[in-house]
Amino acid sequence: MGSFKERLERIRTRMSLATEACGRDAGSVSLLAVSKFHPSEALREAMESGITHFAENYVQEGMSKSALLPNATFALIGPLQRNKAKPALQYFHELLTVDRPELASRLSRLAEELRVCREIWIQVDLWGEISKVGGCPPSSVQSIINALGGSSILSLKGFMAIPPPGMTSAFSELAYFRETWQQRLGVRIQLSMGMSDDLEEAIKAGSDQIRIGTALFGER
Ligand SMILES: *Cc1c(COP(=O)(O)O)cnc(C)c1O
């Protein structure tokens, strides 16, 4: 698969071809490097190519890696249990899996206590998947936003989603959902959708952030 640098180049090329093909600005989509289950040496190699922000699925794993890599920052993309809310806020700059009002109010209280500012993404599930990947139904979005408290301590950055595999209409449904909420709230809401295999479709539908693991770090 070559070096990290080569894999990164390939992803960047795919991203720029995809933005170009639909007339979007080359810099309008960000790349979140998903380093879960890869050792800290792999992250170190990535840092040599200028990547300093990594996504992890487990709070514990992010904590250990951040101890080893003080110059890296982390995003949480795995399900967040209530009892991990505090370390999640301490060790992650961005939380992408906030999907319950109770969790949002707990985070908001703890963030104030800890005096940290964090970026929050609400994980949405528009398809009623009773799955372990998480995500709230559309009917919970407003109460989660309320629970975040509208403060700048926890700022709402966007919606994150993991669509059911092979569901081709999912990305445009998410884009429409985002549009509705942007109009309702009058603020910009980003969309985090698209992974190694479907980043082109996600970018075409309007994704602002793709999350890439395998295509950057190799098989887990
Ligand atoms: C693992 C994971 C990814 C990366 O998936 P790849 O197929 O390895 O690119 C993206 N998003 C979430 C939420 C994940 O858990």
PDB file of C-alpha atoms and ligand atoms in Angstrom:
ATOM      1  CA  MET A   1       0.000   0.000   0.000  1.00  0.00           C
ATOM      2  CA  GLY A   2       3.044   2.250   0.084  1.00  0.00           C
ATOM      3  CA  SER A   3       3.894   4.852   2.701  1.00  0.00           C
ATOM      4  CA  PHE A   4       1.424   6.976   4.601  1.00  0.00           C
ATOM      5  CA  LYS A   5       2.478   9.929   2.488  1.00  0.00           C
ATOM      6  CA  GLU A   6       1.602   8.079  -0.722  1.00  0.00           C
ATOM      7  CA  ARG A   7      -1.776   6.984   0.627  1.00  0.00           C
ATOM      8  CA  LEU A   8      -2.475  10.526   1.736  1.00  0.00           C
ATOM      9  CA  GLU A   9      -1.623  11.798  -1.740  1.00  0.00           C
ATOM     10  CA  ARG A  10      -4.043   9.314  -3.262  1.00  0.00           C
ATOM     11  CA  ILE A  11      -6.853  10.415  -0.961  1.00  0.00           C
ATOM     12  CA  ARG A  12      -6.141  14.085  -1.658  1.00  0.00           C
ATOM     13  CA  THR A  13      -6.248  13.357  -5.379  1.00  0.00           C
ATOM     14  CA  ARG A  14      -9.587  11.572  -5.021  1.00  0.00           C
ATOM     15  CA  MET A  15     -10.888  14.527  -3.000  1.00  0.00           C
ATOM     16  CA  SER A  16      -9.811  17.114  -5.529  1.00  0.00           C
ATOM     17  CA  LEU A  17     -11.183  15.122  -8.473  1.00  0.00           C
ATOM     18  CA  ALA A  18     -14.470  14.761  -6.615  1.00  0.00           C
ATOM     19  CA  THR A  19     -14.770  18.450  -5.748  1.00  0.00           C
ATOM     20  CA  GLU A  20     -13.800  19.434  -9.265  1.00  0.00           C
ATOM     21  CA  ALA A  21     -16.369  17.079 -10.797  1.00  0.00           C
ATOM     22  CA  CYS A  22     -19.207  18.818  -8.980  1.00  0.00           C
ATOM     23  CA  GLY A  23     -17.893  22.363  -9.126  1.00  0.00           C
ATOM     24  CA  ARG A  24     -17.024  22.721  -5.462  1.00  0.00           C
ATOM     25  CA  ASP A  25     -13.944  24.541  -4.152  1.00  0.00           C
ATOM     26  CA  ALA A  26     -10.954  22.266  -3.730  1.00  0.00           C
ATOM     27  CA  GLY A  27     -10.538  23.321  -0.112  1.00  0.00           C
ATOM     28  CA  SER A  28     -14.166  22.999   0.878  1.00  0.00           C
ATOM     29  CA  VAL A  29     -13.952  19.447   2.179  1.00  0.00           C
ATOM     30  CA  SER A  30     -11.829  18.476   5.155  1.00  0.00           C
ATOM     31  CA  LEU A  31     -10.199  15.151   5.800  1.00  0.00           C
ATOM     32  CA  LEU A  32     -10.487  13.499   9.201  1.00  0.00           C
ATOM     33  CA  ALA A  33      -7.807  10.833   9.648  1.00  0.00           C
ATOM     34  CA  VAL A  34      -9.296   7.834  11.472  1.00  0.00           C
ATOM     35  CA  SER A  35      -6.453   6.190  13.381  1.00  0.00           C
ATOM     36  CA  LYS A  36      -8.439   3.739  15.518  1.00  0.00           C
ATOM     37  CA  PHE A  37      -6.686   0.439  16.313  1.00  0.00           C
ATOM     38  CA  HIS A  38      -3.455   1.643  14.725  1.00  0.00           C
ATOM     39  CA  PRO A  39      -0.406   2.036  16.974  1.00  0.00           C
ATOM     40  CA  SER A  40       0.984   5.427  17.872  1.00  0.00           C
ATOM     41  CA  GLU A  41       3.908   4.847  15.466  1.00  0.00           C
ATOM     42  CA  ALA A  42       1.412   4.992  12.602  1.00  0.00           C
ATOM     43  CA  LEU A  43       0.155   8.337  13.884  1.00  0.00           C
ATOM     44  CA  ARG A  44       3.719   9.560  14.202  1.00  0.00           C
ATOM     45  CA  GLU A  45       4.321   8.730  10.569  1.00  0.00           C
ATOM     46  CA  ALA A  46       1.157  10.627   9.671  1.00  0.00           C
ATOM     47  CA  MET A  47       2.388  13.632  11.640  1.00  0.00           C
ATOM     48  CA  GLU A  48       5.469  13.737   9.439  1.00  0.00           C
ATOM     49  CA  SER A  49       3.090  14.386   6.541  1.00  0.00           C
ATOM     50  CA  GLY A  50       1.453  17.222   8.404  1.00  0.00           C
ATOM     51  CA  ILE A  51      -1.598  15.436   9.843  1.00  0.00           C
ATOM     52  CA  THR A  52      -1.997  16.373  13.495  1.00  0.00           C
ATOM     53  CA  HIS A  53      -5.672  15.686  14.189  1.00  0.00           C
ATOM     54  CA  PHE A  54      -6.868  12.084  14.528  1.00  0.00           C
ATOM     55  CA  ALA A  55     -10.182  10.341  15.093  1.00  0.00           C
ATOM     56  CA  GLU A  56     -10.561   7.505  17.570  1.00  0.00           C
ATOM     57  CA  ASN A  57     -13.499   5.282  18.475  1.00  0.00           C
ATOM     58  CA  TYR A  58     -12.608   4.605  22.101  1.00  0.00           C
ATOM     59  CA  VAL A  59     -12.014   7.192  24.804  1.00  0.00           C
ATOM     60  CA  GLN A  60      -9.361   4.997  26.422  1.00  0.00           C
ATOM     61  CA  GLU A  61      -7.423   4.580  23.188  1.00  0.00           C
ATOM     62  CA  GLY A  62      -7.494   8.323  22.535  1.00  0.00           C
ATOM     63  CA  MET A  63      -6.239   8.979  26.069  1.00  0.00           C
ATOM     64  CA  SER A  64      -3.246   6.662  25.697  1.00  0.00           C
ATOM     65  CA  LYS A  65      -2.347   8.033  22.298  1.00  0.00           C
ATOM     66  CA  SER A  66      -2.608  11.628  23.421  1.00  0.00           C
ATOM     67  CA  ALA A  67      -0.210  10.863  26.268  1.00  0.00           C
ATOM     68  CA  LEU A  68       2.310   9.543  23.750  1.00  0.00           C
ATOM     69  CA  LEU A  69       1.707  12.285  21.179  1.00  0.00           C
ATOM     70  CA  PRO A  70       1.392  15.615  22.971  1.00  0.00           C
ATOM     71  CA  ASN A  71       1.341  17.554  19.684  1.00  0.00           C
ATOM     72  CA  ALA A  72      -1.643  15.683  18.281  1.00  0.00           C
ATOM     73  CA  THR A  73      -5.310  16.465  18.847  1.00  0.00           C
ATOM     74  CA  PHE A  74      -8.186  13.991  18.778  1.00  0.00           C
ATOM     75  CA  ALA A  75     -11.794  13.651  17.682  1.00  0.00           C
ATOM     76  CA  LEU A  76     -14.129  11.047  19.151  1.00  0.00           C
ATOM     77  CA  ILE A  77     -16.142   9.143  16.546  1.00  0.00           C
ATOM     78  CA  GLY A  78     -17.225   6.102  18.564  1.00  0.00           C
ATOM     79  CA  PRO A  79     -20.288   5.793  20.809  1.00  0.00           C
ATOM     80  CA  LEU A  80     -19.925   7.818  23.997  1.00  0.00           C
ATOM     81  CA  GLN A  81     -21.105   6.329  27.288  1.00  0.00           C
ATOM     82  CA  ARG A  82     -22.232   8.667  29.999  1.00  0.00           C
ATOM     83  CA  ASN A  83     -19.523   7.539  32.409  1.00  0.00           C
ATOM     84  CA  LYS A  84     -16.832   8.485  29.859  1.00  0.00           C
ATOM     85  CA  ALA A  85     -18.138  12.000  29.324  1.00  0.00           C
ATOM     86  CA  LYS A  86     -15.492  13.633  31.479  1.00  0.00           C
ATOM     87  CA  PRO A  87     -12.372  12.018  29.969  1.00  0.00           C
ATOM     88  CA  ALA A  88     -13.933  12.516  26.532  1.00  0.00           C
ATOM     89  CA  LEU A  89     -14.004  16.261  27.142  1.00  0.00           C
ATOM     90  CA  GLN A  90     -10.540  16.258  28.646  1.00  0.00           C
ATOM     91  CA  TYR A  91      -8.788  14.348  25.897  1.00  0.00           C
ATOM     92  CA  PHE A  92     -10.785  15.088  22.738  1.00  0.00           C
ATOM     93  CA  HIS A  93     -11.146  18.471  21.062  1.00  0.00           C
ATOM     94  CA  GLU A  94     -14.109  17.398  19.026  1.00  0.00           C
ATOM     95  CA  LEU A  95     -16.952  15.001  19.838  1.00  0.00           C
ATOM     96  CA  LEU A  96     -18.844  13.643  16.833  1.00  0.00           C
ATOM     97  CA  THR A  97     -21.190  11.191  18.493  1.00  0.00           C
ATOM     98  CA  VAL A  98     -23.446  13.244  20.726  1.00  0.00           C
ATOM     99  CA  ASP A  99     -26.819  11.593  20.234  1.00  0.00           C
ATOM    100  CA  ARG A 100     -28.877  11.985  23.439  1.00  0.00           C
ATOM    101  CA  PRO A 101     -30.183  15.067  25.235  1.00  0.00           C
ATOM    102  CA  GLU A 102     -29.054  13.631  28.615  1.00  0.00           C
ATOM    103  CA  LEU A 103     -25.547  13.187  27.286  1.00  0.00           C
ATOM    104  CA  ALA A 104     -25.574  16.721  25.861  1.00  0.00           C
ATOM    105  CA  SER A 105     -26.600  18.288  29.174  1.00  0.00           C
ATOM    106  CA  ARG A 106     -24.020  16.271  31.052  1.00  0.00           C
ATOM    107  CA  LEU A 107     -21.311  17.378  28.615  1.00  0.00           C
ATOM    108  CA  SER A 108     -22.415  20.942  28.874  1.00  0.00           C
ATOM    109  CA  ARG A 109     -22.252  20.885  32.678  1.00  0.00           C
ATOM    110  CA  LEU A 110     -18.866  19.144  32.698  1.00  0.00           C
ATOM    111  CA  ALA A 111     -17.375  21.454  30.074  1.00  0.00           C
ATOM    112  CA  GLU A 112     -18.184  24.392  32.277  1.00  0.00           C
ATOM    113  CA  GLU A 113     -16.635  22.677  35.296  1.00  0.00           C
ATOM    114  CA  LEU A 114     -13.518  21.749  33.366  1.00  0.00           C
ATOM    115  CA  ARG A 115     -13.389  25.140  31.625  1.00  0.00           C
ATOM    116  CA  VAL A 116     -12.892  23.644  28.175  1.00  0.00           C
ATOM    117  CA  CYS A 117     -14.354  24.682  24.822  1.00  0.00           C
ATOM    118  CA  ARG A 118     -15.196  21.845  22.482  1.00  0.00           C
ATOM    119  CA  GLU A 119     -16.735  21.345  19.076  1.00  0.00           C
ATOM    120  CA  ILE A 120     -19.801  19.165  19.034  1.00  0.00           C
ATOM    121  CA  TRP A 121     -21.372  17.207  16.220  1.00  0.00           C
ATOM    122  CA  ILE A 122     -24.757  15.604  16.648  1.00  0.00           C
ATOM    123  CA  GLN A 123     -24.799  12.074  15.281  1.00  0.00           C
ATOM    124  CA  VAL A 124     -28.032  11.582  13.395  1.00  0.00           C
ATOM    125  CA  ASP A 125     -29.776   8.450  12.248  1.00  0.00           C
ATOM    126  CA  LEU A 126     -32.486   9.203   9.688  1.00  0.00           C
ATOM    127  CA  TRP A 127     -33.205   5.592   8.930  1.00  0.00           C
ATOM    128  CA  GLY A 128     -34.336   4.128  12.215  1.00  0.00           C
ATOM    129  CA  GLU A 129     -31.518   1.653  12.265  1.00  0.00           C
ATOM    130  CA  ILE A 130     -31.565  -0.140  15.574  1.00  0.00           C
ATOM    131  CA  SER A 131     -27.831  -0.587  15.357  1.00  0.00           C
ATOM    132  CA  LYS A 132     -24.840  -0.242  17.553  1.00  0.00           C
ATOM    133  CA  VAL A 133     -23.437   2.595  15.513  1.00  0.00           C
ATOM    134  CA  GLY A 134     -25.605   5.128  17.334  1.00  0.00           C
ATOM    135  CA  GLY A 135     -27.246   8.298  16.157  1.00  0.00           C
ATOM    136  CA  CYS A 136     -30.402  10.083  17.248  1.00  0.00           C
ATOM    137  CA  PRO A 137     -33.720  10.177  15.448  1.00  0.00           C
ATOM    138  CA  PRO A 138     -34.589  13.518  13.799  1.00  0.00           C
ATOM    139  CA  SER A 139     -37.116  14.162  16.574  1.00  0.00           C
ATOM    140  CA  SER A 140     -34.315  14.428  19.182  1.00  0.00           C
ATOM    141  CA  VAL A 141     -32.183  17.005  17.415  1.00  0.00           C
ATOM    142  CA  GLN A 142     -33.897  20.043  18.899  1.00  0.00           C
ATOM    143  CA  SER A 143     -33.686  18.791  22.470  1.00  0.00           C
ATOM    144  CA  ILE A 144     -30.010  17.958  22.036  1.00  0.00           C
ATOM    145  CA  ILE A 145     -29.381  21.476  20.731  1.00  0.00           C
ATOM    146  CA  ASN A 146     -31.281  22.886  23.700  1.00  0.00           C
ATOM    147  CA  ALA A 147     -29.273  20.746  26.090  1.00  0.00           C
ATOM    148  CA  LEU A 148     -26.016  22.015  24.606  1.00  0.00           C
ATOM    149  CA  GLY A 149     -27.192  25.333  25.913  1.00  0.00           C
ATOM    150  CA  GLY A 150     -26.372  27.527  22.939  1.00  0.00           C
ATOM    151  CA  SER A 151     -23.120  28.508  24.589  1.00  0.00           C
ATOM    152  CA  SER A 152     -19.769  28.886  22.916  1.00  0.00           C
ATOM    153  CA  ILE A 153     -18.287  26.375  25.365  1.00  0.00           C
ATOM    154  CA  LEU A 154     -19.816  23.563  23.377  1.00  0.00           C
ATOM    155  CA  SER A 155     -20.340  24.849  19.887  1.00  0.00           C
ATOM    156  CA  LEU A 156     -22.491  22.938  17.462  1.00  0.00           C
ATOM    157  CA  LYS A 157     -20.346  22.279  14.449  1.00  0.00           C
ATOM    158  CA  GLY A 158     -22.517  19.932  12.481  1.00  0.00           C
ATOM    159  CA  PHE A 159     -24.191  16.606  11.936  1.00  0.00           C
ATOM    160  CA  MET A 160     -22.329  13.334  11.635  1.00  0.00           C
ATOM    161  CA  ALA A 161     -23.829  10.214  10.162  1.00  0.00           C
ATOM    162  CA  ILE A 162     -22.968   6.629   9.371  1.00  0.00           C
ATOM    163  CA  PRO A 163     -25.536   5.637   6.741  1.00  0.00           C
ATOM    164  CA  PRO A 164     -26.629   2.017   6.352  1.00  0.00           C
ATOM    165  CA  PRO A 165     -24.209   0.190   4.023  1.00  0.00           C
ATOM    166  CA  GLY A 166     -25.125   0.411   0.353  1.00  0.00           C
ATOM    167  CA  MET A 167     -27.918   2.910   0.884  1.00  0.00           C
ATOM    168  CA  THR A 168     -27.246   5.212  -2.043  1.00  0.00           C
ATOM    169  CA  SER A 169     -29.881   7.818  -1.221  1.00  0.00           C
ATOM    170  CA  ALA A 170     -28.527   8.398   2.291  1.00  0.00           C
ATOM    171  CA  PHE A 171     -26.136  11.219   1.426  1.00  0.00           C
ATOM    172  CA  SER A 172     -28.720  13.356  -0.320  1.00  0.00           C
ATOM    173  CA  GLU A 173     -31.209  12.732   2.505  1.00  0.00           C
ATOM    174  CA  LEU A 174     -28.599  14.003   4.931  1.00  0.00           C
ATOM    175  CA  ALA A 175     -27.885  17.031   2.766  1.00  0.00           C
ATOM    176  CA  TYR A 176     -31.574  17.900   2.744  1.00  0.00           C
ATOM    177  CA  PHE A 177     -31.807  17.370   6.500  1.00  0.00           C
ATOM    178  CA  ARG A 178     -28.855  19.696   7.061  1.00  0.00           C
ATOM    179  CA  GLU A 179     -30.392  22.325   4.807  1.00  0.00           C
ATOM    180  CA  THR A 180     -33.631  22.242   6.795  1.00  0.00           C
ATOM    181  CA  TRP A 181     -31.782  22.760  10.073  1.00  0.00           C
ATOM    182  CA  GLN A 182     -29.584  25.510   8.685  1.00  0.00           C
ATOM    183  CA  GLN A 183     -32.684  27.402   7.695  1.00  0.00           C
ATOM    184  CA  ARG A 184     -34.382  26.758  10.998  1.00  0.00           C
ATOM    185  CA  LEU A 185     -31.407  27.857  13.102  1.00  0.00           C
ATOM    186  CA  GLY A 186     -29.947  30.450  10.766  1.00  0.00           C
ATOM    187  CA  VAL A 187     -26.429  29.127  11.276  1.00  0.00           C
ATOM    188  CA  ARG A 188     -24.073  27.066   9.196  1.00  0.00           C
ATOM    189  CA  ILE A 189     -24.113  23.358   9.972  1.00  0.00           C
ATOM    190  CA  GLN A 190     -21.454  21.084   8.559  1.00  0.00           C
ATOM    191  CA  LEU A 191     -21.970  17.526   7.429  1.00  0.00           C
ATOM    192  CA  SER A 192     -19.523  14.778   8.290  1.00  0.00           C
ATOM    193  CA  MET A 193     -20.249  11.897   5.937  1.00  0.00           C
ATOM    194  CA  GLY A 194     -18.298   9.664   3.594  1.00  0.00           C
ATOM    195  CA  MET A 195     -15.573   7.109   4.274  1.00  0.00           C
ATOM    196  CA  SER A 196     -12.856   5.298   2.304  1.00  0.00           C
ATOM    197  CA  ASP A 197     -15.216   3.592  -0.140  1.00  0.00           C
ATOM    198  CA  ASP A 198     -17.782   6.282  -0.794  1.00  0.00           C
ATOM    199  CA  LEU A 199     -16.082   9.645  -0.364  1.00  0.00           C
ATOM    200  CA  GLU A 200     -16.858  10.686  -3.954  1.00  0.00           C
ATOM    201  CA  GLU A 201     -20.617  10.221  -3.536  1.00  0.00           C
ATOM    202  CA  ALA A 202     -20.531  12.004  -0.182  1.00  0.00           C
ATOM    203  CA  ILE A 203     -18.628  14.995  -1.589  1.00  0.00           C
ATOM    204  CA  LYS A 204     -20.987  15.201  -4.534  1.00  0.00           C
ATOM    205  CA  ALA A 205     -23.941  15.341  -2.132  1.00  0.00           C
ATOM    206  CA  GLY A 206     -22.346  18.178  -0.137  1.00  0.00           C
ATOM    207  CA  SER A 207     -20.221  16.592   2.588  1.00  0.00           C
ATOM    208  CA  ASP A 208     -17.920  19.005   4.436  1.00  0.00           C
ATOM    209  CA  GLN A 209     -15.841  16.363   6.127  1.00  0.00           C
ATOM    210  CA  ILE A 210     -14.911  12.850   5.112  1.00  0.00           C
ATOM    211  CA  ARG A 211     -13.614  10.349   7.661  1.00  0.00           C
ATOM    212  CA  ILE A 212     -10.922   8.083   6.285  1.00  0.00           C
ATOM    213  CA  GLY A 213      -9.370   5.146   8.104  1.00  0.00           C
ATOM    214  CA  THR A 214      -8.464   2.138   5.977  1.00  0.00           C
ATOM    215  CA  ALA A 215      -7.419   4.062   2.862  1.00  0.00           C
ATOM    216  CA  LEU A 216      -4.919   6.070   4.934  1.00  0.00           C
ATOM    217  CA  PHE A 217      -3.644   3.691   7.590  1.00  0.00           C
ATOM    218  CA  GLY A 218      -4.343   0.330   5.958  1.00  0.00           C
ATOM    219  CA  GLU A 219      -6.438  -2.578   7.235  1.00  0.00           C
ATOM    220  CA  ARG A 220      -7.131  -2.776  10.930  1.00  0.00           C
TER     221      ARG A 220
HETATM  222  C1  LIG B   1     -13.924   3.456  11.453  1.00  0.00           C
HETATM  223  C2  LIG B   1     -14.728   4.634  11.102  1.00  0.00           C
HETATM  224  C3  LIG B   1     -14.461   5.395   9.950  1.00  0.00           C
HETATM  225  C4  LIG B   1     -13.375   5.039   8.948  1.00  0.00           C
HETATM  226  O1  LIG B   1     -13.769   3.956   8.185  1.00  0.00           O
HETATM  227  P1  LIG B   1     -12.867   3.399   6.978  1.00  0.00           P
HETATM  228  O2  LIG B   1     -13.802   2.526   6.239  1.00  0.00           O
HETATM  229  O3  LIG B   1     -11.755   2.649   7.622  1.00  0.00           O
HETATM  230  O4  LIG B   1     -12.382   4.544   6.166  1.00  0.00           O
HETATM  231  C5  LIG B   1     -15.229   6.505   9.740  1.00  0.00           C
HETATM  232  N1  LIG B   1     -16.215   6.885  10.578  1.00  0.00           N
HETATM  233  C6  LIG B   1     -16.494   6.189  11.690  1.00  0.00           C
HETATM  234  C7  LIG B   1     -17.589   6.658  12.589  1.00  0.00           C
HETATM  235  C8  LIG B   1     -15.777   5.037  11.991  1.00  0.00           C
HETATM  236  O5  LIG B   1     -16.080   4.354  13.104  1.00  0.00           O
END
